Coordinates of C-alpha atoms in Angstrom, one line a residue:
M1 CA -7.8 2.9 33.8
R2 CA -4.4 1.3 33.6
S3 CA -4.3 -1.7 31.3
P4 CA -3.9 -5.1 33.0
Y5 CA -1.1 -5.9 30.6
L6 CA 0.8 -2.8 31.7
N7 CA 0.5 -4.0 35.3
I8 CA 1.8 -7.4 34.2
A9 CA 4.7 -5.8 32.4
L10 CA 5.6 -3.5 35.3
W11 CA 5.5 -6.4 37.8
S12 CA 7.7 -8.6 35.5
F13 CA 10.1 -5.7 35.0
F14 CA 10.5 -4.9 38.7
C15 CA 10.8 -8.6 39.6
L16 CA 13.8 -8.8 37.3
F17 CA 15.7 -6.2 39.4
F18 CA 14.4 -6.6 42.9
S19 CA 14.1 -10.4 43.3
R20 CA 17.8 -11.1 42.8
P21 CA 19.9 -12.3 45.8
S22 CA 21.7 -9.5 47.5
H23 CA 25.2 -10.7 46.4
Q24 CA 24.3 -10.3 42.7
T25 CA 24.8 -7.1 40.9
S26 CA 21.7 -5.8 39.1
P27 CA 22.1 -4.3 35.6
P28 CA 21.6 -0.5 35.3
L29 CA 18.0 0.6 35.0
P30 CA 17.1 1.6 31.4
N31 CA 16.1 5.1 30.5
P32 CA 12.3 5.9 30.7
R33 CA 11.9 5.4 26.9
L34 CA 13.2 1.9 27.0
L35 CA 11.1 1.2 30.1
N36 CA 8.0 2.3 28.0
A37 CA 9.2 0.1 25.2
Y38 CA 9.5 -2.8 27.6
I39 CA 6.0 -2.3 28.8
A40 CA 4.7 -2.0 25.2
L41 CA 6.5 -5.1 24.0
Q42 CA 5.5 -7.2 26.9
A43 CA 1.9 -6.2 26.4
W44 CA 2.3 -7.2 22.7
K45 CA 3.8 -10.5 23.5
H46 CA 0.8 -11.2 25.8
E47 CA -1.4 -10.7 22.7
I48 CA 0.5 -13.1 20.5
Q49 CA -1.3 -16.4 20.1
S50 CA 1.2 -18.2 17.8
D51 CA 4.8 -17.6 16.9
P52 CA 6.0 -20.6 15.0
K53 CA 9.3 -19.2 14.0
N54 CA 10.1 -18.0 17.6
F55 CA 10.6 -14.4 16.7
T56 CA 9.6 -13.3 20.1
S57 CA 11.1 -16.1 22.2
N58 CA 13.8 -13.8 23.5
W59 CA 11.4 -10.9 24.3
C60 CA 12.1 -11.2 28.0
G61 CA 14.4 -9.2 30.3
P62 CA 15.0 -5.5 30.3
N63 CA 17.3 -5.3 27.3
V64 CA 14.7 -4.5 24.6
C65 CA 17.3 -3.5 22.1
D66 CA 18.4 -7.1 22.0
F67 CA 14.9 -8.4 21.2
T68 CA 14.6 -10.0 17.7
G69 CA 13.0 -7.5 15.3
V70 CA 13.5 -4.5 17.6
Y71 CA 15.9 -1.9 16.5
C72 CA 17.3 0.9 18.8
A73 CA 19.0 4.2 17.8
P74 CA 19.9 7.4 19.6
A75 CA 16.8 9.4 20.4
P76 CA 16.2 12.2 17.9
D77 CA 16.0 14.8 20.6
D78 CA 18.8 13.4 22.8
P79 CA 21.6 11.5 21.1
H80 CA 22.9 10.4 24.5
I81 CA 20.1 8.0 25.2
A82 CA 18.8 5.0 23.3
T83 CA 15.3 4.5 22.1
V84 CA 13.3 2.0 20.0
A85 CA 13.3 3.4 16.5
G86 CA 12.1 0.4 14.4
I87 CA 10.2 -2.8 14.5
D88 CA 10.5 -5.4 11.8
L89 CA 8.6 -8.7 12.1
N90 CA 8.1 -9.3 8.4
H91 CA 7.4 -12.9 7.3
A92 CA 7.2 -14.1 10.9
D93 CA 3.9 -15.9 10.6
I94 CA 2.8 -14.5 14.0
A95 CA -0.9 -14.7 15.0
G96 CA -2.3 -12.2 17.4
S97 CA -3.3 -8.6 17.7
L98 CA -1.9 -5.1 18.3
P99 CA -2.3 -3.7 21.9
E100 CA -2.9 -0.1 22.7
E101 CA 0.4 0.0 24.6
L102 CA 2.3 0.2 21.3
G103 CA 1.4 3.9 21.4
L104 CA 4.2 4.1 24.1
L105 CA 6.8 3.7 21.3
T106 CA 6.7 7.4 20.6
D107 CA 10.1 7.5 18.8
L108 CA 9.2 4.7 16.4
A109 CA 10.1 5.5 12.8
L110 CA 9.5 2.1 11.1
F111 CA 6.8 -0.4 11.9
H112 CA 6.9 -3.4 9.5
I113 CA 4.8 -6.5 10.2
N114 CA 3.9 -7.7 6.7
S115 CA 3.1 -11.4 6.0
N116 CA 1.8 -12.4 9.4
S117 CA -1.7 -13.3 10.7
F118 CA -2.5 -10.3 12.9
T119 CA -6.1 -9.6 13.4
G120 CA -8.2 -6.7 14.7
T121 CA -7.2 -3.2 13.5
I122 CA -4.6 -0.5 14.1
P123 CA -4.8 0.8 17.7
G124 CA -5.9 4.4 18.2
S125 CA -2.9 4.9 20.3
F126 CA -0.8 5.0 17.1
Q127 CA -1.7 8.7 17.1
N128 CA 1.2 9.2 19.5
L129 CA 3.7 7.9 16.9
H130 CA 4.5 11.4 15.6
L131 CA 7.8 10.2 14.1
L132 CA 6.4 7.2 12.2
Y133 CA 7.8 7.3 8.7
E134 CA 6.9 3.8 7.3
L135 CA 3.9 1.8 8.2
D136 CA 3.6 -1.7 6.6
V137 CA 0.9 -4.0 7.9
S138 CA 0.3 -5.7 4.6
N139 CA -0.7 -9.3 4.1
N140 CA -2.3 -9.8 7.5
R141 CA -6.0 -10.3 8.6
F142 CA -6.9 -6.9 9.7
T143 CA -10.6 -6.0 9.4
G144 CA -12.9 -3.1 9.9
Q145 CA -13.1 0.4 8.4
F146 CA -10.1 2.3 7.1
P147 CA -7.8 2.9 10.1
C148 CA -8.3 6.6 10.5
V149 CA -5.6 6.9 13.0
I150 CA -3.3 6.9 10.0
L151 CA -4.5 10.4 9.3
C152 CA -2.9 11.6 12.6
L153 CA 0.6 10.6 11.6
P154 CA 2.4 13.8 10.4
S155 CA 5.7 12.1 9.5
L156 CA 4.3 9.2 7.6
R157 CA 5.6 8.9 4.0
Y158 CA 5.1 5.2 3.2
L159 CA 1.8 3.5 3.8
D160 CA 1.2 -0.2 3.0
I161 CA -2.1 -1.8 4.2
R162 CA -2.7 -4.1 1.1
Y163 CA -3.8 -7.7 1.3
N164 CA -6.1 -7.3 4.4
D165 CA -9.8 -7.2 4.9
F166 CA -10.4 -3.5 5.4
E167 CA -13.7 -2.3 4.0
G168 CA -15.9 0.7 3.5
S169 CA -14.7 4.1 2.2
V170 CA -11.3 5.6 2.1
P171 CA -11.1 9.1 3.5
D172 CA -10.4 11.9 1.0
R173 CA -8.0 13.4 3.6
L174 CA -5.6 10.5 2.9
F175 CA -4.7 12.2 -0.4
D176 CA -3.9 15.5 1.4
M177 CA -1.1 13.8 3.3
K178 CA 2.5 14.1 2.2
L179 CA 2.8 10.4 1.4
D180 CA 5.3 9.1 -1.2
A181 CA 3.7 5.7 -1.6
I182 CA 0.2 4.4 -1.0
F183 CA -0.7 0.7 -1.2
L184 CA -4.4 0.0 -0.6
N185 CA -4.8 -2.9 -3.0
N186 CA -6.5 -6.2 -2.3
N187 CA -8.9 -5.0 0.4
R188 CA -12.6 -4.6 0.2
F189 CA -12.7 -0.8 0.0
R190 CA -15.6 0.9 -1.9
F191 CA -15.0 4.5 -2.9
T192 CA -14.5 6.8 -5.8
I193 CA -11.3 8.6 -6.7
P194 CA -11.7 11.9 -4.9
R195 CA -11.5 15.4 -6.4
N196 CA -8.4 16.2 -4.2
I197 CA -6.4 13.3 -5.7
D198 CA -4.1 15.8 -7.3
N199 CA -3.1 17.1 -3.9
S200 CA -1.2 13.9 -3.2
P201 CA 2.6 14.0 -3.9
V202 CA 2.8 10.2 -4.2
S203 CA 5.2 8.6 -6.6
V204 CA 3.5 5.2 -6.3
L205 CA -0.3 4.7 -6.0
V206 CA -1.7 1.2 -6.0
L207 CA -5.5 0.8 -5.5
A208 CA -6.0 -2.5 -7.4
N209 CA -8.6 -5.1 -6.5
N210 CA -11.0 -2.7 -4.7
D211 CA -14.3 -1.4 -5.8
I212 CA -13.8 2.1 -7.1
N213 CA -16.4 2.0 -9.9
C214 CA -15.9 5.4 -11.4
C215 CA -14.2 7.1 -14.3
L216 CA -10.6 8.2 -14.3
P217 CA -10.6 11.9 -13.4
S218 CA -8.7 14.3 -15.6
S219 CA -7.3 16.0 -12.5
L220 CA -5.0 13.0 -12.2
A221 CA -2.8 14.8 -14.8
K222 CA -1.9 17.4 -12.1
M223 CA 0.2 14.7 -10.4
G224 CA 2.6 14.7 -13.4
G225 CA 5.5 16.1 -11.4
T226 CA 5.7 13.2 -8.9
L227 CA 3.7 10.2 -10.0
N228 CA 5.8 7.3 -11.3
E229 CA 3.5 4.3 -11.0
I230 CA -0.3 3.9 -10.8
I231 CA -2.0 0.5 -10.7
L232 CA -5.8 0.5 -10.9
M233 CA -6.3 -3.1 -12.1
N234 CA -9.7 -4.6 -11.4
T235 CA -11.3 -1.6 -9.7
G236 CA -14.4 -1.2 -11.8
L237 CA -13.2 1.9 -13.7
T238 CA -15.7 3.1 -16.3
G239 CA -15.8 5.7 -19.1
C240 CA -13.0 6.8 -21.4
L241 CA -9.4 7.5 -20.7
P242 CA -9.0 11.3 -20.4
P243 CA -6.6 12.8 -22.9
E244 CA -5.0 14.7 -20.0
I245 CA -3.2 11.6 -18.8
G246 CA -0.6 12.4 -21.5
L247 CA 0.7 14.9 -19.0
L248 CA 1.9 12.2 -16.7
K249 CA 5.4 12.4 -18.3
N250 CA 7.2 10.8 -15.3
L251 CA 5.0 7.7 -15.3
T252 CA 6.8 4.4 -15.8
V253 CA 3.9 2.0 -15.0
F254 CA 0.3 2.5 -16.0
D255 CA -2.1 -0.4 -15.4
V256 CA -5.8 -0.1 -15.8
S257 CA -6.5 -3.7 -16.9
F258 CA -9.6 -5.7 -16.0
N259 CA -11.9 -2.8 -15.9
K260 CA -14.9 -1.4 -18.0
L261 CA -13.1 1.3 -19.9
V262 CA -14.4 2.2 -23.3
G263 CA -13.4 4.4 -26.2
P264 CA -10.0 4.9 -27.8
L265 CA -6.5 5.2 -26.4
P266 CA -5.8 8.9 -26.4
E267 CA -3.2 10.2 -28.9
T268 CA -1.7 12.2 -26.0
M269 CA -0.4 9.0 -24.4
G270 CA 2.4 9.2 -27.0
K271 CA 3.8 12.0 -24.8
M272 CA 4.4 9.7 -21.8
K273 CA 8.1 9.4 -22.6
S274 CA 9.0 7.6 -19.3
L275 CA 6.5 4.8 -19.8
E276 CA 7.9 1.3 -19.5
Q277 CA 4.9 -0.9 -18.6
L278 CA 1.4 -0.2 -20.2
N279 CA -1.4 -2.6 -19.5
V280 CA -5.0 -1.8 -20.7
A281 CA -6.0 -5.4 -21.2
H282 CA -9.5 -6.8 -20.5
N283 CA -11.5 -3.6 -21.1
K284 CA -13.8 -2.5 -23.9
L285 CA -11.5 -0.2 -25.7
S286 CA -11.9 0.4 -29.4
G287 CA -10.4 2.4 -32.3
Y288 CA -6.9 2.5 -33.6
I289 CA -3.8 2.4 -31.5
P290 CA -1.9 5.7 -32.0
A291 CA 1.6 5.0 -33.5
S292 CA 3.1 7.4 -31.0
I293 CA 2.3 5.0 -28.1
C294 CA 4.3 2.1 -29.6
S295 CA 7.1 4.4 -30.4
L296 CA 7.7 5.5 -26.8
P297 CA 11.4 5.2 -26.2
N298 CA 11.3 3.3 -22.9
L299 CA 8.2 1.1 -23.5
D300 CA 9.1 -2.6 -22.8
N301 CA 5.7 -4.1 -22.4
F302 CA 2.4 -3.1 -23.9
T303 CA -0.6 -5.4 -23.1
Y304 CA -3.8 -4.5 -24.9
S305 CA -5.4 -7.9 -25.3
Y306 CA -9.2 -8.6 -24.7
N307 CA -10.5 -5.3 -26.1
Y308 CA -12.2 -4.3 -29.4
L309 CA -9.3 -2.4 -30.9
C310 CA -9.4 -2.6 -34.7
G311 CA -5.9 -1.4 -35.8
E312 CA -2.3 -1.3 -34.7
P313 CA 0.7 0.4 -36.3
P314 CA 3.8 -1.6 -37.4
S315 CA 5.7 -0.2 -34.5
C316 CA 3.5 -2.2 -32.1
L317 CA 4.4 -5.4 -33.9
E318 CA 8.1 -4.6 -33.3
L319 CA 7.6 -4.6 -29.5
L320 CA 8.9 -7.8 -27.9
G321 CA 6.6 -7.4 -24.9
K322 CA 3.2 -7.0 -26.6
D323 CA 0.0 -8.9 -26.4
D324 CA -2.7 -8.1 -29.0
R325 CA -4.9 -11.2 -28.6
K326 CA -8.7 -11.0 -28.7
N327 CA -9.2 -7.7 -30.4
C328 CA -10.6 -6.9 -33.9
I329 CA -7.3 -6.3 -35.7
P330 CA -7.4 -7.6 -39.3
G331 CA -4.7 -10.1 -40.2
R332 CA -3.6 -10.8 -36.7
P333 CA -4.0 -14.2 -35.1
L334 CA -6.2 -15.1 -32.1
Q335 CA -8.6 -12.2 -32.7
R336 CA -12.3 -12.1 -31.8
S337 CA -14.8 -13.4 -34.4
A338 CA -16.0 -11.1 -37.1
E339 CA -19.5 -11.3 -35.8
E340 CA -18.5 -10.4 -32.2
C341 CA -16.5 -7.4 -33.5
A342 CA -19.3 -6.2 -35.8
S343 CA -21.8 -6.4 -33.0
F344 CA -19.7 -4.3 -30.6
L345 CA -18.4 -1.8 -33.1
A346 CA -21.9 -1.1 -34.4
H347 CA -22.5 1.1 -31.3
P348 CA -19.8 3.9 -31.3
V349 CA -18.8 5.3 -28.0
N350 CA -19.4 8.9 -27.2
C351 CA -16.8 9.8 -24.5
D352 CA -18.6 13.1 -23.8
A353 CA -21.5 11.1 -22.4
F354 CA -19.3 10.0 -19.5
A355 CA -19.3 12.8 -16.9
C356 CA -16.2 12.8 -14.8
S357 CA -14.6 15.7 -12.9

């Protein structure tokens, strides 16, 4: 059944051309792709409840390439015709939802609507966007399960759905996609890091502020060829850091703060020569910090406060960006009390007791 919004858009479109007085010259009809874009954008405008910055105030008439936030380019399969290749409504404060008609934008490569107040979820018709390369719907009010239509986007390389209210599990298949960046942070997802995580070629992986509640798998080390940043802050990580993470030699940012990690910092972390930012604060780590970590050539910031570490080498004290507060390090200021340290360290951690694939 044809959408009522599509009927409205078609009626408005034809009125533009056929209601003119006979002495006026009508502009040339757009190509079919721009006609589809007109239908899609008019349906979307109908779903917009508030546009305080007037981003869509000029979304009228047939010249969709002149609409604010709409970008046209030569069609990839026919450079002689124009098509809508990108939409950028970032920071527009628009309230509304996404209609199914957006699936008519089959040449769309970029869809950026971060920092708005869109609700609902991602339309199933997005499965028609086979050229979509970047999808950024972050910082909105989308709800429901993980939008599985994302798994149908063969050209997608950049995925950003952070700061929404998505919930439930995250499909393992996401990590089989050829994505370069995945931002899922600050939702209400509940899942474990899947066994196929090492299939992902991502350079940036941000899962922070969700409920993962599992240990860090050693298979993560197989991502050493591509992974540059991984942020797992406040995800409920448990167990010990696996020594295999030392194989992540291209990693520049490693943040596992505000979790439930125990045991020592692996000596192998001293092989992570590209590391610039290392944050393991607010865990239950213990033992001595390996000197090789604080001697990493590119390390600018090392935050290991609020743990139960009991020793640090002089090289750590030479780091300008360090934070060693609330540990059990003799002679350092602002440490935990002797009683608190003795009580915790009286129960040594056996990392072999934490089973993790």
